[in-house]
Short mmCIF file of C-alpha atoms in Angstrom, two decimals:
data_model
loop_
_atom_site.label_atom_id
_atom_site.label_comp_id
_atom_site.label_asym_id
_atom_site.label_seq_id
_atom_site.Cartn_x
_atom_site.Cartn_y
_atom_site.Cartn_z
CA MET A 212 290.93 262.66 157.91
CA THR A 213 287.54 264.21 157.21
CA GLU A 214 287.27 267.00 154.68
CA GLU A 215 284.85 269.86 155.19
CA THR A 216 283.58 272.16 152.47
CA GLY A 217 281.55 275.30 152.61
CA THR A 218 281.29 278.99 151.86
CA ILE A 219 281.83 282.04 153.97
CA PRO A 220 280.47 285.50 153.12
CA ALA A 221 282.90 288.27 152.27
CA ALA A 222 282.15 291.81 153.48
CA SER A 223 280.13 292.32 150.30
CA GLY A 224 278.05 289.22 151.09
CA THR A 225 279.56 287.31 148.16
CA PRO A 226 280.28 283.68 149.07
CA VAL A 227 283.91 282.55 149.26
CA ALA A 228 284.19 278.80 148.74
CA TRP A 229 286.62 276.71 150.81
CA ARG A 230 287.75 273.14 151.53
CA ARG A 231 289.40 272.19 154.82
CA ARG A 232 290.98 269.05 156.22
CA ALA A 233 292.03 268.69 159.87
CA GLY A 234 295.39 267.10 160.71
CA ARG A 235 295.81 264.08 162.93
CA VAL A 236 296.61 264.90 166.54
CA ALA A 237 297.57 261.35 167.52
CA ASP A 238 300.81 261.38 165.53
CA GLY A 239 302.24 264.36 167.37
CA SER A 240 301.14 267.00 164.89
CA ALA A 241 299.43 269.10 167.58
CA GLY A 242 300.99 272.53 167.72
CA ARG A 243 302.52 272.31 164.24
CA PRO A 244 301.53 275.01 161.78
CA GLY A 245 298.77 274.38 159.28
CA LEU A 246 298.93 275.04 155.55
CA VAL A 247 296.82 277.52 153.60
CA PHE A 248 296.98 277.56 149.79
CA CYS A 249 296.51 280.81 147.88
CA GLY A 250 295.92 280.15 144.20
CA GLY A 251 296.95 282.13 141.16
CA PHE A 252 295.27 284.62 138.85
CA ARG A 253 292.11 282.97 137.40
CA SER A 254 293.02 279.60 138.94
CA SER A 255 291.03 277.54 141.42
CA MET A 256 291.47 275.36 144.49
CA ALA A 257 290.89 272.29 142.29
CA GLY A 258 294.26 272.71 140.55
CA GLU A 259 297.15 270.23 140.61
CA LYS A 260 299.26 272.03 143.21
CA ALA A 261 296.32 272.45 145.60
CA VAL A 262 295.44 268.76 145.29
CA PHE A 263 299.09 267.79 145.80
CA LEU A 264 299.31 269.90 148.95
CA ASP A 265 296.11 268.33 150.25
CA GLY A 266 297.73 264.91 149.94
CA LEU A 267 300.98 266.14 151.45
CA ALA A 268 299.16 267.62 154.46
CA THR A 269 297.27 264.36 154.92
CA GLU A 270 300.53 262.36 154.92
CA ARG A 271 302.14 264.70 157.42
CA GLY A 272 299.11 265.16 159.65
CA LEU A 273 298.84 268.91 159.02
CA ASP A 274 295.72 271.04 158.85
CA PHE A 275 295.12 272.19 155.28
CA LEU A 276 292.84 274.90 153.91
CA ARG A 277 292.31 275.90 150.29
CA PHE A 278 289.82 278.41 148.92
CA ASP A 279 288.75 280.30 145.82
CA TYR A 280 288.97 284.06 145.64
CA ARG A 281 285.81 285.87 144.64
CA GLY A 282 285.41 285.68 140.88
CA HIS A 283 287.39 282.41 140.79
CA GLY A 284 286.39 278.74 140.83
CA ALA A 285 283.42 277.91 143.05
CA SER A 286 283.19 281.33 144.72
CA GLY A 287 280.69 284.01 143.76
CA GLY A 288 281.41 287.36 142.23
CA GLU A 289 282.32 288.65 138.78
CA PHE A 290 286.03 288.44 138.01
CA ALA A 291 286.20 291.68 136.01
CA LYS A 292 284.69 293.70 138.86
CA LEU A 293 287.23 292.58 141.47
CA THR A 294 290.73 293.71 142.39
CA LEU A 295 293.83 292.50 144.18
CA GLY A 296 292.64 294.15 147.36
CA ASP A 297 289.47 292.05 147.24
CA TRP A 298 291.53 288.86 146.88
CA ILE A 299 293.85 289.80 149.74
CA ALA A 300 290.72 290.42 151.84
CA ASP A 301 289.48 286.93 150.91
CA ALA A 302 292.74 285.37 152.08
CA LEU A 303 292.54 287.26 155.38
CA LEU A 304 288.90 286.26 155.78
CA VAL A 305 289.59 282.53 155.56
CA LEU A 306 292.77 282.85 157.63
CA ASP A 307 290.91 284.65 160.42
CA ARG A 308 287.69 282.64 160.37
CA LEU A 309 288.71 279.14 159.34
CA THR A 310 292.14 278.54 160.90
CA GLU A 311 293.65 278.58 164.36
CA GLY A 312 297.24 279.06 165.45
CA PRO A 313 300.25 279.59 163.19
CA GLN A 314 299.88 278.93 159.49
CA ILE A 315 302.22 278.54 156.53
CA LEU A 316 300.86 280.28 153.45
CA VAL A 317 301.67 278.64 150.12
CA GLY A 318 301.09 280.96 147.19
CA SER A 319 301.19 280.22 143.47
CA SER A 320 301.94 283.08 141.06
CA MET A 321 299.60 285.92 142.10
CA GLY A 322 298.90 283.85 145.21
CA ALA A 323 302.45 284.49 146.42
CA TRP A 324 301.72 288.24 146.26
CA VAL A 325 298.44 287.70 148.13
CA ALA A 326 300.12 285.43 150.70
CA THR A 327 302.93 287.90 151.39
CA GLN A 328 300.49 290.75 151.90
CA ALA A 329 298.44 288.54 154.23
CA ALA A 330 301.61 287.71 156.19
CA LEU A 331 302.35 291.42 156.60
CA ALA A 332 298.79 292.05 157.76
CA ARG A 333 298.80 289.12 160.24
CA PRO A 334 302.38 288.77 161.48
CA GLY A 335 301.24 286.90 164.58
CA ARG A 336 299.44 284.23 162.54
CA VAL A 337 301.73 283.53 159.60
CA ALA A 338 304.74 281.39 160.51
CA GLY A 339 306.25 280.97 157.05
CA LEU A 340 305.78 281.40 153.31
CA VAL A 341 306.25 279.21 150.24
CA GLY A 342 306.05 280.83 146.82
CA ILE A 343 305.67 279.03 143.48
CA ALA A 344 306.47 281.20 140.42
CA ALA A 345 305.90 284.22 142.66
CA ALA A 346 304.39 287.19 140.82
CA PRO A 347 304.43 290.16 143.21
CA ASP A 348 303.67 293.48 141.48
CA PHE A 349 302.83 291.70 138.21
CA THR A 350 300.13 294.22 137.31
CA GLU A 351 302.63 297.07 137.31
CA ASP A 352 305.81 295.27 136.24
CA LEU A 353 304.44 292.79 133.68
CA MET A 354 300.90 293.65 132.58
CA LEU A 355 301.38 297.34 131.91
CA PRO A 356 304.52 296.98 129.76
CA ALA A 357 302.89 294.13 127.83
CA LEU A 358 299.98 296.37 126.81
CA GLY A 359 302.10 298.70 124.71
CA GLU A 360 301.06 302.24 123.88
CA MET A 361 297.97 301.23 121.87
CA GLY A 362 296.75 298.78 124.48
CA LEU A 363 297.26 301.28 127.27
CA ALA A 364 295.37 303.94 125.34
CA ARG A 365 292.51 301.50 124.71
CA MET A 366 292.40 300.54 128.39
CA ARG A 367 292.27 304.15 129.48
CA ARG A 368 289.55 304.87 126.92
CA ASP A 369 287.37 301.80 127.55
CA GLY A 370 288.37 300.92 131.11
CA PHE A 371 289.51 297.42 130.12
CA VAL A 372 291.23 295.21 127.58
CA ASP A 373 290.58 291.55 126.85
CA ARG A 374 293.71 289.42 126.85
CA PRO A 375 294.09 285.90 125.41
CA SER A 376 294.90 283.03 127.76
CA ALA A 377 297.58 280.42 127.12
CA TYR A 378 295.82 277.94 129.43
CA GLY A 379 292.65 277.15 127.52
CA ASP A 380 290.25 279.13 129.73
CA GLY A 381 289.39 281.77 127.15
CA PRO A 382 290.24 285.48 127.09
CA TYR A 383 290.13 287.39 130.33
CA ARG A 384 289.31 291.02 131.00
CA ILE A 385 291.94 293.25 132.58
CA THR A 386 290.49 296.47 133.95
CA TRP A 387 292.15 299.80 134.57
CA ARG A 388 290.70 299.59 138.08
CA LEU A 389 292.61 296.33 138.68
CA ILE A 390 295.86 298.02 137.64
CA THR A 391 295.39 301.20 139.65
CA GLU A 392 294.03 299.52 142.80
CA ALA A 393 296.96 297.10 142.86
CA ARG A 394 299.34 300.05 143.22
CA SER A 395 298.37 300.30 146.87
CA HIS A 396 299.63 296.73 147.41
CA LEU A 397 302.97 296.80 145.57
CA LEU A 398 305.72 294.95 147.45
CA LEU A 399 308.96 295.38 145.54
CA ARG A 400 309.37 299.12 145.95
CA GLY A 401 311.02 298.71 149.36
CA PRO A 402 311.80 296.20 152.11
CA VAL A 403 309.27 293.45 152.87
CA PRO A 404 309.40 293.09 156.69
CA PHE A 405 308.68 289.40 157.18
CA ALA A 406 310.99 287.48 159.53
CA GLY A 407 309.74 283.90 159.10
CA PRO A 408 311.24 281.19 156.88
CA VAL A 409 310.53 281.56 153.16
CA ARG A 410 311.09 279.15 150.26
CA LEU A 411 310.61 280.29 146.68
CA LEU A 412 310.50 278.06 143.59
CA HIS A 413 310.61 279.43 140.05
CA GLY A 414 311.04 277.94 136.59
CA MET A 415 313.66 279.62 134.42
CA ALA A 416 311.60 278.71 131.34
CA ASP A 417 308.50 280.46 132.76
CA PRO A 418 306.93 282.36 129.83
CA ASP A 419 304.55 284.36 132.02
CA VAL A 420 306.48 285.56 135.07
CA PRO A 421 310.27 285.99 134.80
CA TRP A 422 312.21 284.18 137.52
CA ARG A 423 313.80 287.49 138.44
CA GLN A 424 310.48 288.48 140.01
CA SER A 425 311.09 285.82 142.67
CA LEU A 426 314.69 287.00 143.03
CA LYS A 427 313.45 290.55 143.66
CA LEU A 428 311.09 289.24 146.33
CA ALA A 429 313.90 287.25 147.96
CA GLU A 430 316.06 290.38 148.02
CA ALA A 431 313.25 292.51 149.48
CA LEU A 432 312.33 290.12 152.30
CA THR A 433 314.09 291.17 155.51
CA GLY A 434 314.19 287.78 157.26
CA PRO A 435 317.42 285.76 157.24
CA ASP A 436 315.95 282.37 156.23
CA VAL A 437 315.01 282.97 152.58
CA ARG A 438 315.94 280.53 149.81
CA LEU A 439 315.18 280.65 146.09
CA THR A 440 315.32 277.45 144.03
CA LEU A 441 315.49 277.87 140.24
CA VAL A 442 314.34 275.06 137.95
CA LYS A 443 316.10 275.58 134.63
CA ASP A 444 313.54 273.77 132.48
CA GLY A 445 310.54 274.63 134.66
CA ASP A 446 307.50 276.42 133.24
CA HIS A 447 305.04 278.69 135.02
CA ARG A 448 302.85 275.99 136.48
CA LEU A 449 305.63 273.84 138.00
CA SER A 450 303.23 270.92 138.21
CA ARG A 451 305.37 268.07 136.87
CA PRO A 452 306.15 265.26 139.34
CA GLN A 453 309.70 266.55 139.88
CA ASP A 454 308.37 270.08 140.45
CA LEU A 455 305.81 268.87 142.98
CA ALA A 456 308.58 266.95 144.76
CA LEU A 457 310.50 270.23 145.12
CA LEU A 458 307.34 271.88 146.44
CA GLY A 459 306.94 269.13 149.03
CA GLN A 460 310.54 269.59 150.10
CA ALA A 461 310.10 273.37 150.39
CA VAL A 462 306.97 272.97 152.53
CA ALA A 463 308.73 270.42 154.78
CA GLU A 464 311.63 272.84 155.30
CA VAL A 465 309.35 275.69 156.27
CA VAL A 466 307.32 273.47 158.62
CA ALA A 467 310.55 272.32 160.30
CA ALA A 468 311.86 275.90 160.60
CA SER A 469 308.61 277.37 161.93
CA PRO A 470 307.98 277.74 165.66
CA ALA A 471 305.41 275.36 167.12
#
């Protein structure tokens, strides 16, 4: 299976980097949904879960697309100047321009928020969802409370705060614009009208996003085929071999439950 790579310009003209692999038609995969991976906050399409899904799609003869949001990985743009709305727009851009037919969106952490919003915006294109440590509404529910009164005052005064990273990629800048713009994309304040199959995985030892965030998403989704799997000793990344095996199982279930 040949892999293609390239960039596609966002509305701003900033290049969005992508990698795509076409599934095999000869094995009967024609008509099956493809997979699109939406990465997490400050992550890239070169991460372990994206690479695992690439291999899984190859084994199963499925189309697979991964990409970097603007300000992430190989894409252009300055992270601190971008917002959740920009990253949702990037997901819709690659979905519209680089895929055909029904797709299953697999989202990690923030990517599950992005993927769900993309599914709501393109109900005729998104056949199912898989979330890994889903973090819908994390800006409002997790970031703001973590700032405390002094941090919030500093953010309002300066327009940003710099937060340390636990993943070795240095401090990152959180802007007041990121927080306020994300309020127009909040999901958990009401029903989430998506009818397709959904599988959610979350580690109960996740230090960054509480597993109850995935539970809230499961409760908000209106479709009947929604399952949440909790991994008691799982961390935020869920990238151990046993975690990736669960991810493969979740993707297989959603592929099987999705209409051709």
